[in-house]
mmCIF file of C-alpha atoms and ligand atoms in Angstrom:
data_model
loop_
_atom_site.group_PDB
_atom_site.id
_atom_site.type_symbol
_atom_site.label_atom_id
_atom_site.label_comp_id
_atom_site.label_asym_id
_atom_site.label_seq_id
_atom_site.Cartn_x
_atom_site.Cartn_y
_atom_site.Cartn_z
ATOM 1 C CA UNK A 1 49.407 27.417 -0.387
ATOM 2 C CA UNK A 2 48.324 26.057 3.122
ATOM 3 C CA UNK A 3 45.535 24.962 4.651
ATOM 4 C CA UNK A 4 45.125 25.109 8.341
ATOM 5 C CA UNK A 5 42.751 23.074 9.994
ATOM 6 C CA UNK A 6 40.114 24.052 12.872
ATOM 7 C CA UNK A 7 41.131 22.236 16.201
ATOM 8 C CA UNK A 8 39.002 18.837 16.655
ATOM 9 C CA UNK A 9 38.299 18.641 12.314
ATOM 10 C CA UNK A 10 36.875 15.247 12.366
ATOM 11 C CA UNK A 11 38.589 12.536 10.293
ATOM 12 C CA UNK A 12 35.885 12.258 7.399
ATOM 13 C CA UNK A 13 35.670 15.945 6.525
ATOM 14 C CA UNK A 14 39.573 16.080 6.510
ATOM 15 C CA UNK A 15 39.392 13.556 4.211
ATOM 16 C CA UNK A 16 36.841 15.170 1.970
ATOM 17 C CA UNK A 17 38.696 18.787 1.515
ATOM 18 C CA UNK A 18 42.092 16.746 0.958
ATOM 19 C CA UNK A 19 40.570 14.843 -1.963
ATOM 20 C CA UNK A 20 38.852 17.539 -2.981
ATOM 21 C CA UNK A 21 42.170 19.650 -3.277
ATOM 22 C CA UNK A 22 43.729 16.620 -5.081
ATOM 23 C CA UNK A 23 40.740 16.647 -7.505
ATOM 24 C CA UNK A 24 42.156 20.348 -8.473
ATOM 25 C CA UNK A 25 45.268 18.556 -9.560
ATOM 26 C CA UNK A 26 47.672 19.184 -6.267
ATOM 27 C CA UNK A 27 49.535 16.765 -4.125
ATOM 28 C CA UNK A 28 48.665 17.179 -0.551
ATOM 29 C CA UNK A 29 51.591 17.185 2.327
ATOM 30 C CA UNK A 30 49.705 16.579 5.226
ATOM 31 C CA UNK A 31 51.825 17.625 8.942
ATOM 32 C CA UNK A 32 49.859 17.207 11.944
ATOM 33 C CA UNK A 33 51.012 18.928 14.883
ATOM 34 C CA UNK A 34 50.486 19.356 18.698
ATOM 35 C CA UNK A 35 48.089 22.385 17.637
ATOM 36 C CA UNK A 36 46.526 22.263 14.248
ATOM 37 C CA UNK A 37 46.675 19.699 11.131
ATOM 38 C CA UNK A 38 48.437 22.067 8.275
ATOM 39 C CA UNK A 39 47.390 20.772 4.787
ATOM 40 C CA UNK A 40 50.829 21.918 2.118
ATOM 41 C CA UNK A 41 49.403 22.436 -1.568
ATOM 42 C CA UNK A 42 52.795 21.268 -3.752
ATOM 43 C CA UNK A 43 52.195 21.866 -7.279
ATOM 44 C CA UNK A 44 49.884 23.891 -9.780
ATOM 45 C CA UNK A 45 47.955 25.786 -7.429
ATOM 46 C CA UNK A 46 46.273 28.312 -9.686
ATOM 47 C CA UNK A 47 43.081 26.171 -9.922
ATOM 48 C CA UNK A 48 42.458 26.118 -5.953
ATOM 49 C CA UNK A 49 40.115 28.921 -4.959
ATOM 50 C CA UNK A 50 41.574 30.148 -2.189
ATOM 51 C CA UNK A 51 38.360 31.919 -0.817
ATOM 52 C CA UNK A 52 36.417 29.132 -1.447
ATOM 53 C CA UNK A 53 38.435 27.172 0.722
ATOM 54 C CA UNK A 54 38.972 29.748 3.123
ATOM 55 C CA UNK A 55 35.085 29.921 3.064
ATOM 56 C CA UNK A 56 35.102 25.895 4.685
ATOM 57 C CA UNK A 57 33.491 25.391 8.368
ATOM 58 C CA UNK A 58 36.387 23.477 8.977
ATOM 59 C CA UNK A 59 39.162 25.755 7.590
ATOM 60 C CA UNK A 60 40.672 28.511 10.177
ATOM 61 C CA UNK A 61 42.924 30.072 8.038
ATOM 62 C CA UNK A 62 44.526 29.491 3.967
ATOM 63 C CA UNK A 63 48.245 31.256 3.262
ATOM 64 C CA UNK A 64 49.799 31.206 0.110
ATOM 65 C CA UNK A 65 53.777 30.409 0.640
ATOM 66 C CA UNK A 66 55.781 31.810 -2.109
ATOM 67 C CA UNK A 67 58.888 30.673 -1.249
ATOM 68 C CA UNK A 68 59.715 28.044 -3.997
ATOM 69 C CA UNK A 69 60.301 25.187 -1.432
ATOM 70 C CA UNK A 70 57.622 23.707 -0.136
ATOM 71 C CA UNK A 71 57.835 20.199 1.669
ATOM 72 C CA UNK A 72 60.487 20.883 3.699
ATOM 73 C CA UNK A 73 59.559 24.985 4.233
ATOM 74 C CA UNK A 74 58.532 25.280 8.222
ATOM 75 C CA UNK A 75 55.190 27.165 7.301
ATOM 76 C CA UNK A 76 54.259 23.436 5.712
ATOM 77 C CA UNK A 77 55.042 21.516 8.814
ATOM 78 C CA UNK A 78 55.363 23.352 11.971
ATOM 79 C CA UNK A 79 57.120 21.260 14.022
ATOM 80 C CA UNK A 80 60.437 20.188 13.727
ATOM 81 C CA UNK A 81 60.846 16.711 12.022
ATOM 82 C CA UNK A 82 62.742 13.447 13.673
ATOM 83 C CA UNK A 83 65.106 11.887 11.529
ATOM 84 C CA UNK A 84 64.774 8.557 13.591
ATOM 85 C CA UNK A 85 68.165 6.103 12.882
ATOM 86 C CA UNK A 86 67.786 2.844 14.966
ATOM 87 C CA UNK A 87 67.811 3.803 18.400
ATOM 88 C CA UNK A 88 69.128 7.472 17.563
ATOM 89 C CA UNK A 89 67.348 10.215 17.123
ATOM 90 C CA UNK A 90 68.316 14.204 15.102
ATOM 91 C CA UNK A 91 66.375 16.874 15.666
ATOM 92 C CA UNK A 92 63.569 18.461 17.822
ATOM 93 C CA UNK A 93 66.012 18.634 20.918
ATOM 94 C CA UNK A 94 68.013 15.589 19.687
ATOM 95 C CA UNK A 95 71.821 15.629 19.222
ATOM 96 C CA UNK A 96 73.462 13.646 17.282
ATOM 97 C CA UNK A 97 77.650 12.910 16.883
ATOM 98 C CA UNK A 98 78.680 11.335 14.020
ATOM 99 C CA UNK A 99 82.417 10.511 13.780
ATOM 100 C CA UNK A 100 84.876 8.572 12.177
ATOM 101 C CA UNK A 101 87.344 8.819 9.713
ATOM 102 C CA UNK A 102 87.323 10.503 6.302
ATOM 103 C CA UNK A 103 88.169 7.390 4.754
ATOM 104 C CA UNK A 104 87.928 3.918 5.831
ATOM 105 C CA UNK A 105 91.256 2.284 5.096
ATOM 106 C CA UNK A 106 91.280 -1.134 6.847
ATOM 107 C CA UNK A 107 89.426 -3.435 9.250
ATOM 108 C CA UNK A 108 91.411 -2.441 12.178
ATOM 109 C CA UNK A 109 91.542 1.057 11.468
ATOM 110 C CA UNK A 110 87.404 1.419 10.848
ATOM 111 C CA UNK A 111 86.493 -0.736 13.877
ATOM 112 C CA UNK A 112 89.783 0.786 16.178
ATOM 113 C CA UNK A 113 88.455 4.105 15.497
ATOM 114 C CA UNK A 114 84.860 3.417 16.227
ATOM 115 C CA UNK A 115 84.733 1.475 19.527
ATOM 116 C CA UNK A 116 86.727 4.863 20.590
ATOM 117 C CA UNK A 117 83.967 7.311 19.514
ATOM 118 C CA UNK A 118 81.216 5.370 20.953
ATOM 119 C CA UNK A 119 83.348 5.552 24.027
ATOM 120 C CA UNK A 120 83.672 9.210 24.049
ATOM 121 C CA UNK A 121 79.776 9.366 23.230
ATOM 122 C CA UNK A 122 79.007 9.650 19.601
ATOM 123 C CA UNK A 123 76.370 7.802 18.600
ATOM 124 C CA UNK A 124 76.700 7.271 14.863
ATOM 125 C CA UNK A 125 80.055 6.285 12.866
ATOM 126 C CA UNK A 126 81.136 7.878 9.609
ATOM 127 C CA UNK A 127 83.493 6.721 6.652
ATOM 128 C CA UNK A 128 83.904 7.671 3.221
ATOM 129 C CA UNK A 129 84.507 4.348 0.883
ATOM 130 C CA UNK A 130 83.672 6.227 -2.197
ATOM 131 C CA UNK A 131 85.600 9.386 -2.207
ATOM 132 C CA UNK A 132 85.209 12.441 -4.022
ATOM 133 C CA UNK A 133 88.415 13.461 -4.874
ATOM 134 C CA UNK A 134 89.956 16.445 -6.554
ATOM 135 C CA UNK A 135 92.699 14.858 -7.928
ATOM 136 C CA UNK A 136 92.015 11.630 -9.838
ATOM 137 C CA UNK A 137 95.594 10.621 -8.359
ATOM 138 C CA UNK A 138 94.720 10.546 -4.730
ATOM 139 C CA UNK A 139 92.946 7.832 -2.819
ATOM 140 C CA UNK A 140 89.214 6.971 -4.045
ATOM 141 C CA UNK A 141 88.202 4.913 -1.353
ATOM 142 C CA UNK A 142 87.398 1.322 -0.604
ATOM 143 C CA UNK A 143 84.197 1.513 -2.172
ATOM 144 C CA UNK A 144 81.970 -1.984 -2.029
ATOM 145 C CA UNK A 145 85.009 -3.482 0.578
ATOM 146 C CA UNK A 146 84.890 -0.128 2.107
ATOM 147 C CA UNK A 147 80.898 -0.393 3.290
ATOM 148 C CA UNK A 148 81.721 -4.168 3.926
ATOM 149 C CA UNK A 149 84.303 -3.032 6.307
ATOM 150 C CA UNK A 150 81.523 -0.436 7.555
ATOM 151 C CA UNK A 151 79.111 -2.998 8.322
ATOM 152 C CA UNK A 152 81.704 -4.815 10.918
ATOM 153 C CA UNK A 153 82.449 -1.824 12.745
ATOM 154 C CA UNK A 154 78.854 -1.294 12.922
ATOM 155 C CA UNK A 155 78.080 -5.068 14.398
ATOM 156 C CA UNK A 156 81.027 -4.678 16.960
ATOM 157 C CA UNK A 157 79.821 -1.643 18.376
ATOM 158 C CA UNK A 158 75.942 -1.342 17.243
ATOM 159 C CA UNK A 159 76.580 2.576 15.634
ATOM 160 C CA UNK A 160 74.576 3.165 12.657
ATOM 161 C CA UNK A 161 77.103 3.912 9.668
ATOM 162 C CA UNK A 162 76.471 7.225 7.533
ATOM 163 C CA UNK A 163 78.250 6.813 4.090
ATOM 164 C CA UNK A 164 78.732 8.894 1.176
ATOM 165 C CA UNK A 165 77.316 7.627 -2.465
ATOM 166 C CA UNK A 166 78.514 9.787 -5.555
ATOM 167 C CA UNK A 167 76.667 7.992 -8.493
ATOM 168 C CA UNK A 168 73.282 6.387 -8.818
ATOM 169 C CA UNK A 169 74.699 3.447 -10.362
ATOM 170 C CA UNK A 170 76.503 2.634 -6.461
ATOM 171 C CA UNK A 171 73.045 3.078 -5.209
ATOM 172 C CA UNK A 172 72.691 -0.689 -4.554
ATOM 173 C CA UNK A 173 75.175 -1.486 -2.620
ATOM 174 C CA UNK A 174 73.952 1.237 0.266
ATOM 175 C CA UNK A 175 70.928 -0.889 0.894
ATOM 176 C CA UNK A 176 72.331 -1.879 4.417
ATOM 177 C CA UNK A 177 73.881 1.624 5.176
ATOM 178 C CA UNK A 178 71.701 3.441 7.771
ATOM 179 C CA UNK A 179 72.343 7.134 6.520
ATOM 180 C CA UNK A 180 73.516 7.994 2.705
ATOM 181 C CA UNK A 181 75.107 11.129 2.631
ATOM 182 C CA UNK A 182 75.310 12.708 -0.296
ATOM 183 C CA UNK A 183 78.168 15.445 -0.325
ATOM 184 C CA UNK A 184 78.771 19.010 -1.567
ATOM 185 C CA UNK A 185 80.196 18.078 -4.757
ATOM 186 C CA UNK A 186 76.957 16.720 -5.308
ATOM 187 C CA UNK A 187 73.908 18.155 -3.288
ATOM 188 C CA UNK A 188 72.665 19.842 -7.180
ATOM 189 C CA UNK A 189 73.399 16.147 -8.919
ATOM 190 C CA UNK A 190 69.655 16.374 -9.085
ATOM 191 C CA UNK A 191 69.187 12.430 -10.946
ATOM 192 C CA UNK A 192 71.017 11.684 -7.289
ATOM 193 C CA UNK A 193 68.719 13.483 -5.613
ATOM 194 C CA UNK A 194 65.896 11.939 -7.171
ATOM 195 C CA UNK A 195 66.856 8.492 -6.798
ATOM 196 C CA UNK A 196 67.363 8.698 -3.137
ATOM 197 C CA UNK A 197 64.200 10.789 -2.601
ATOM 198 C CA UNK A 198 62.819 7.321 -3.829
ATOM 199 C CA UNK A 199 64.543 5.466 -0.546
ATOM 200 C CA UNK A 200 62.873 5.319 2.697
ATOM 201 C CA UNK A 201 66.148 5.587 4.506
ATOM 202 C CA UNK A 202 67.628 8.899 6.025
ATOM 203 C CA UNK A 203 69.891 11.095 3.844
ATOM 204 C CA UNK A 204 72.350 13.265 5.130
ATOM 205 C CA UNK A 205 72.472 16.333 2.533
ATOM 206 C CA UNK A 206 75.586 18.581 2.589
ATOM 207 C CA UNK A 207 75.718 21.953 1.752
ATOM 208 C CA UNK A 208 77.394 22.475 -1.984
ATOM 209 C CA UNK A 209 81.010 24.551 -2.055
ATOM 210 C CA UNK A 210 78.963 27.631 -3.000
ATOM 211 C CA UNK A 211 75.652 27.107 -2.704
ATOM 212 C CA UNK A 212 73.108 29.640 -1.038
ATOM 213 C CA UNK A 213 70.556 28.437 1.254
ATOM 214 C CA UNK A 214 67.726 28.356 -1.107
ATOM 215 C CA UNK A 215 69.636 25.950 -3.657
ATOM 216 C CA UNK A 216 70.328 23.804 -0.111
ATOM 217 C CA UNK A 217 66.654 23.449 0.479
ATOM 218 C CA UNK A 218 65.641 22.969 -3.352
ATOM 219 C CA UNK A 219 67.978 20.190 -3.253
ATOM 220 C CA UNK A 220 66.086 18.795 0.018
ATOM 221 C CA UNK A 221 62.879 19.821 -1.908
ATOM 222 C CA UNK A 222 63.671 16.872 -4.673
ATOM 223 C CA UNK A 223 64.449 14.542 -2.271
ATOM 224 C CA UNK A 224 61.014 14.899 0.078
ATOM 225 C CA UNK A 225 58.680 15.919 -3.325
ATOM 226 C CA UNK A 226 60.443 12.004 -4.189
ATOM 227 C CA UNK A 227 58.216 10.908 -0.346
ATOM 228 C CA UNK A 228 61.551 10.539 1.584
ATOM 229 C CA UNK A 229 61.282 12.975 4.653
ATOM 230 C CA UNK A 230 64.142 11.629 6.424
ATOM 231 C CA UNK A 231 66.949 14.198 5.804
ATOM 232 C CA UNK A 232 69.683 15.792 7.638
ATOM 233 C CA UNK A 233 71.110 18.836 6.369
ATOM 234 C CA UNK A 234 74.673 19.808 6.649
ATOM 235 C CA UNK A 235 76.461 23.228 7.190
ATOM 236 C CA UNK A 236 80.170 22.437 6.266
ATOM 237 C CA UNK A 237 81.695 25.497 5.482
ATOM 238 C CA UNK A 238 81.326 27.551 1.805
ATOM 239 C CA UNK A 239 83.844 28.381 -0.490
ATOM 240 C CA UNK A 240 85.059 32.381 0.397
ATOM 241 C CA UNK A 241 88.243 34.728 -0.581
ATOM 242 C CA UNK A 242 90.017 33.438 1.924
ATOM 243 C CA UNK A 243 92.692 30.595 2.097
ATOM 244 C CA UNK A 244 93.899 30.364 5.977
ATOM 245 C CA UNK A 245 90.862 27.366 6.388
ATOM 246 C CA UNK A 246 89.904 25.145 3.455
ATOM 247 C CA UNK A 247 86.714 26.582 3.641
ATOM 248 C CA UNK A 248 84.425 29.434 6.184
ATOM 249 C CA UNK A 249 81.983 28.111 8.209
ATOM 250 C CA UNK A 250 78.851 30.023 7.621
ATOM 251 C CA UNK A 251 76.632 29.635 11.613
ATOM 252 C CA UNK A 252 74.090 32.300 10.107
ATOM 253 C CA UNK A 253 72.598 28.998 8.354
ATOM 254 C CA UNK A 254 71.470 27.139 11.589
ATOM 255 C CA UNK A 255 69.080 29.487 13.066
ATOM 256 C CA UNK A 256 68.123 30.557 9.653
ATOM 257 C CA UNK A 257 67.468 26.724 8.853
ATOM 258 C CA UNK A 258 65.475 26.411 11.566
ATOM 259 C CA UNK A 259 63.738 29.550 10.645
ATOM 260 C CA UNK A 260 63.249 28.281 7.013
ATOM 261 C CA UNK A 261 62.483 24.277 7.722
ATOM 262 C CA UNK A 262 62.025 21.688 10.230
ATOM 263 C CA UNK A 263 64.201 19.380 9.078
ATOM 264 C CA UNK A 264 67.124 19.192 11.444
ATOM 265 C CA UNK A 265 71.007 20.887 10.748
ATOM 266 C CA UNK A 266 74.173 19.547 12.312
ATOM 267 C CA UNK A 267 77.789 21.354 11.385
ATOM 268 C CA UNK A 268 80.651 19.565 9.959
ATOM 269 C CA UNK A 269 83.458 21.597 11.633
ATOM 270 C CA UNK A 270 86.469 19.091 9.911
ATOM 271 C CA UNK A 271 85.877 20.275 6.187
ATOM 272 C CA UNK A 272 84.809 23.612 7.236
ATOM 273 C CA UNK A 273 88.285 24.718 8.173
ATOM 274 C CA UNK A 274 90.365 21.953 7.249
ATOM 275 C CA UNK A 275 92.309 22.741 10.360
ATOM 276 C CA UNK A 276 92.425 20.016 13.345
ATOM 277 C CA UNK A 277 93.134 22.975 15.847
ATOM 278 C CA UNK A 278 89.762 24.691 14.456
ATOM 279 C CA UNK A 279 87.139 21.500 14.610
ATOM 280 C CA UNK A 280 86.825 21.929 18.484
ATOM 281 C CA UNK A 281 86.081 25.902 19.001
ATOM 282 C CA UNK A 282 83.924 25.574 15.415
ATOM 283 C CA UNK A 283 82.235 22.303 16.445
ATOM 284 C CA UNK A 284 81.704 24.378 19.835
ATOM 285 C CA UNK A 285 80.396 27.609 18.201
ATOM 286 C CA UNK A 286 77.873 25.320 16.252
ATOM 287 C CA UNK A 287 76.792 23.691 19.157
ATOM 288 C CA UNK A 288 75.835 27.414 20.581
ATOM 289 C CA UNK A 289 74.312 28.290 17.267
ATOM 290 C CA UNK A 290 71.727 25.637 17.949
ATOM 291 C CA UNK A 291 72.608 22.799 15.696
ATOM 292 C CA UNK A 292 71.119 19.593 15.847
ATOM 293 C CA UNK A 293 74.653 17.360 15.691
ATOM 294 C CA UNK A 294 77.601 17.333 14.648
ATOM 295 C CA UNK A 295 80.056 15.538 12.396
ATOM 296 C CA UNK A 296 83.612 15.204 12.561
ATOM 297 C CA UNK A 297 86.717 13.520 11.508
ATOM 298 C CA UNK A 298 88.388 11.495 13.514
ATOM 299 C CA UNK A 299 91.770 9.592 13.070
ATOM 300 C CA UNK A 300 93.613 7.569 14.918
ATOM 301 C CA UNK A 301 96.749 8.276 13.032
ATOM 302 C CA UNK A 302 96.142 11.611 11.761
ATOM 303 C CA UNK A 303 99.582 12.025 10.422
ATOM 304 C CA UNK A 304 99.309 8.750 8.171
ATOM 305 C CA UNK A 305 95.477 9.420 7.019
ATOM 306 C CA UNK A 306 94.842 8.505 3.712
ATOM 307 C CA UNK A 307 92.424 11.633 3.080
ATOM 308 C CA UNK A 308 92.162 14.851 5.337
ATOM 309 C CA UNK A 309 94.462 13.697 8.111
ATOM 310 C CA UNK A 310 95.547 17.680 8.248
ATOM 311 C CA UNK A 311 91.820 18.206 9.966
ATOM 312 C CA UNK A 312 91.177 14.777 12.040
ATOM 313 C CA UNK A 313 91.348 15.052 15.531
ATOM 314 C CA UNK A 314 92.807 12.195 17.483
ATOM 315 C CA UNK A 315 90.417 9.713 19.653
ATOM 316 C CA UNK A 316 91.537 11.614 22.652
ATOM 317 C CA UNK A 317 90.865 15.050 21.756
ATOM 318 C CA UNK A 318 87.311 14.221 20.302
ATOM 319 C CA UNK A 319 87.069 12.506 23.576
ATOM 320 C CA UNK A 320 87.639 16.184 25.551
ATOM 321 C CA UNK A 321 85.514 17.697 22.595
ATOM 322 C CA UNK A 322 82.365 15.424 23.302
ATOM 323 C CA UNK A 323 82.484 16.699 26.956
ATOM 324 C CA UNK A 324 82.863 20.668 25.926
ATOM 325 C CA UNK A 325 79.618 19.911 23.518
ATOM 326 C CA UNK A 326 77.796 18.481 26.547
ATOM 327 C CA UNK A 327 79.127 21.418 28.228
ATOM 328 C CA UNK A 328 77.154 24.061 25.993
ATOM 329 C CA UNK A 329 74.611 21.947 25.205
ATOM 330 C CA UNK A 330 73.765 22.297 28.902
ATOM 331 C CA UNK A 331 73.834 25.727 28.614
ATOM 332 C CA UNK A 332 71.937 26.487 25.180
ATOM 333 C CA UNK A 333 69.259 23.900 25.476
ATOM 334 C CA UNK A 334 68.169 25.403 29.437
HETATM 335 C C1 PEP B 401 83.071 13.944 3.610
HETATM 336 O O1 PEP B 401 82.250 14.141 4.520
HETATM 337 O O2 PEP B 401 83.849 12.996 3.594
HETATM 338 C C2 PEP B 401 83.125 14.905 2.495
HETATM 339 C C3 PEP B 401 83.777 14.624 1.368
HETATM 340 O O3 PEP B 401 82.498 16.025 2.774
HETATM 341 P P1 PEP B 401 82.038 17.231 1.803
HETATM 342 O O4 PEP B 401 81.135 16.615 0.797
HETATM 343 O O5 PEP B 401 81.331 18.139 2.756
HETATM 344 O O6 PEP B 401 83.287 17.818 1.235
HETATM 345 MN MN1 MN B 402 87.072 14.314 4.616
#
């Protein structure tokens, strides 16, 4: 259910309905807007009288939302949200480009790669040190030496570092990591999701293998019902009949997103086709589709990656890429 506000509600008799409403046993998301201050029931909402409320000198209008998502659902919080990271800023006309490498694999490599993105104009760095990998026999990452290695890239070029975690029990070491990711494999590993919706530090939630879009904003639901609003969801391609790309990039999801939340969507074109000659046109086709960012692998020696090499672009080409996205941006945002 939600409660919209009158324009000019003083303070007091805001304050009165929400404890009122918390008296009937719900939890109150409060989002106020340019326009009107919308009040989001979350819980039991069977008690609340809706045309008692309704009834209120100070109440314009009460909906009920049925969709099962409620903190992150649009209706609840009108406009779009601001995942703020240091100086950078995702969402409500702010673009973010996260890139690095899949993995980090050494000093030189991590901090090589990220004085060239900054360069080219991304404004965050990525690097898996814990890796989710298919194959027990493949490389797992750096892990702790891995977000060690993170941190210096980070202090010689000032780019916040987004990281992947894959188990609660790592949770402590991402204490100085500016954005946890948490990836497919895990976006319904819901004791994850629970333990990071406990954080006040923004998360950047992938899209599962073959999730739908509801189970994508359920999972965002545990992490804001934990208090943590700061979260970034990720298109990056779903598992389809077809082998040509490692995955299909489903674009439907970023209008719909928008349609559905206001938290903000970027596109990972690297593990949605798994195809280095793909990222550009994809990451270009996202950018038209509206998205708020974008992430993408980036290697400087694709051919002797330790993970996903087949799908990292060289410095040189994201360099071209960054000015094609400013390219479209240009034309999409006018
Ligand atoms: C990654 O970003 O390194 C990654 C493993 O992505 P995903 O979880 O989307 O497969
Ligand atoms: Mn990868």
């Amino acid at each position: 259910m939600i409660v919209i506000l009158k324009h000019g509600t003083k303070e007091d008799k805001k304050e009165q309905l929400i404890s009122w409403l918390k008296s009937q046993g719900v939890d109150i998301h409060i989002s106020v807007g340019s326009y009107q201050t919308v009040l989001g029931l979350v819980g039991d909402t069977s008690q609340v009288d809706k045309d008692l409320v309704a009834s209120l000198d100070i109440v314009d209008s009460v909906k009920t939302v049925s969709d099962p998502f409620k903190c992150c659902n649009r209706k609840f919080h009108p406009d779009d949200t601001i995942v703020t990271v240091g100086d950078v800023k995702v969402g409500g006309g702010n673009f973010c480009m996260i890139a690095g490498p899949c993995s980090v694999e050494n000093e030189e490599q991590i901090v090589g790669i990220a004085k060239a993105v900054k360069a080219s104009g991304a404004n965050m760095l990525r690097g898996g040190a814990f890796k989710p990998r298919t194959s027990p026999y493949d490389f797992q990452g750096l892990k702790a030496t891995g977000i060690e290695l993170l941190k210096i890239a980070r202090q010689e070029t000032g780019l916040p570092i987004v990281t992947e975690v894959m188990g609660v029990n790592d949770l402590p070491l991402f204490e100085d990591v500016d954005v946890i990711q948490i990836g497919a494999r895990n976006m319904q590993n819901f004791d994850l999701l629970r333990e990071v919706g406990k954080l006040r530090k923004p998360i950047l939630l992938k899209r599962g293998l073959a999730s739908t879009i509801k189970e994508l904003l359920m999972s965002a639901e545990y992490i804001m019902a934990g208090g943590n609003e700061q979260i970034i969801l990720c298109e990056r391609g779903i598992r389809t009949f077809d082998d040509y790309t490692r995955n299909t990039l489903d674009l439907a999801v970023v209008p719909l997103l928008h349609e559905l939340s206001h938290l903000p969507v970027i596109v990972d074109p690297s593990h949605a086709t798994g195809v280095a000659r793909l990222v550009r046109p994809m990451a270009l086709a996202g950018v038209a589709a509206g998205c708020d960012g974008l992430i993408i692998e980036v290697h400087n020696d694709p051919m002797h990656a330790l993970c996903d090499g087949a799908q990292s672009l060289r410095p040189e080409e994201y360099d071209s890429l960054c000015r094609a996205v400013n390219g479209i941006r240009e034309v999409v945002t006018k």
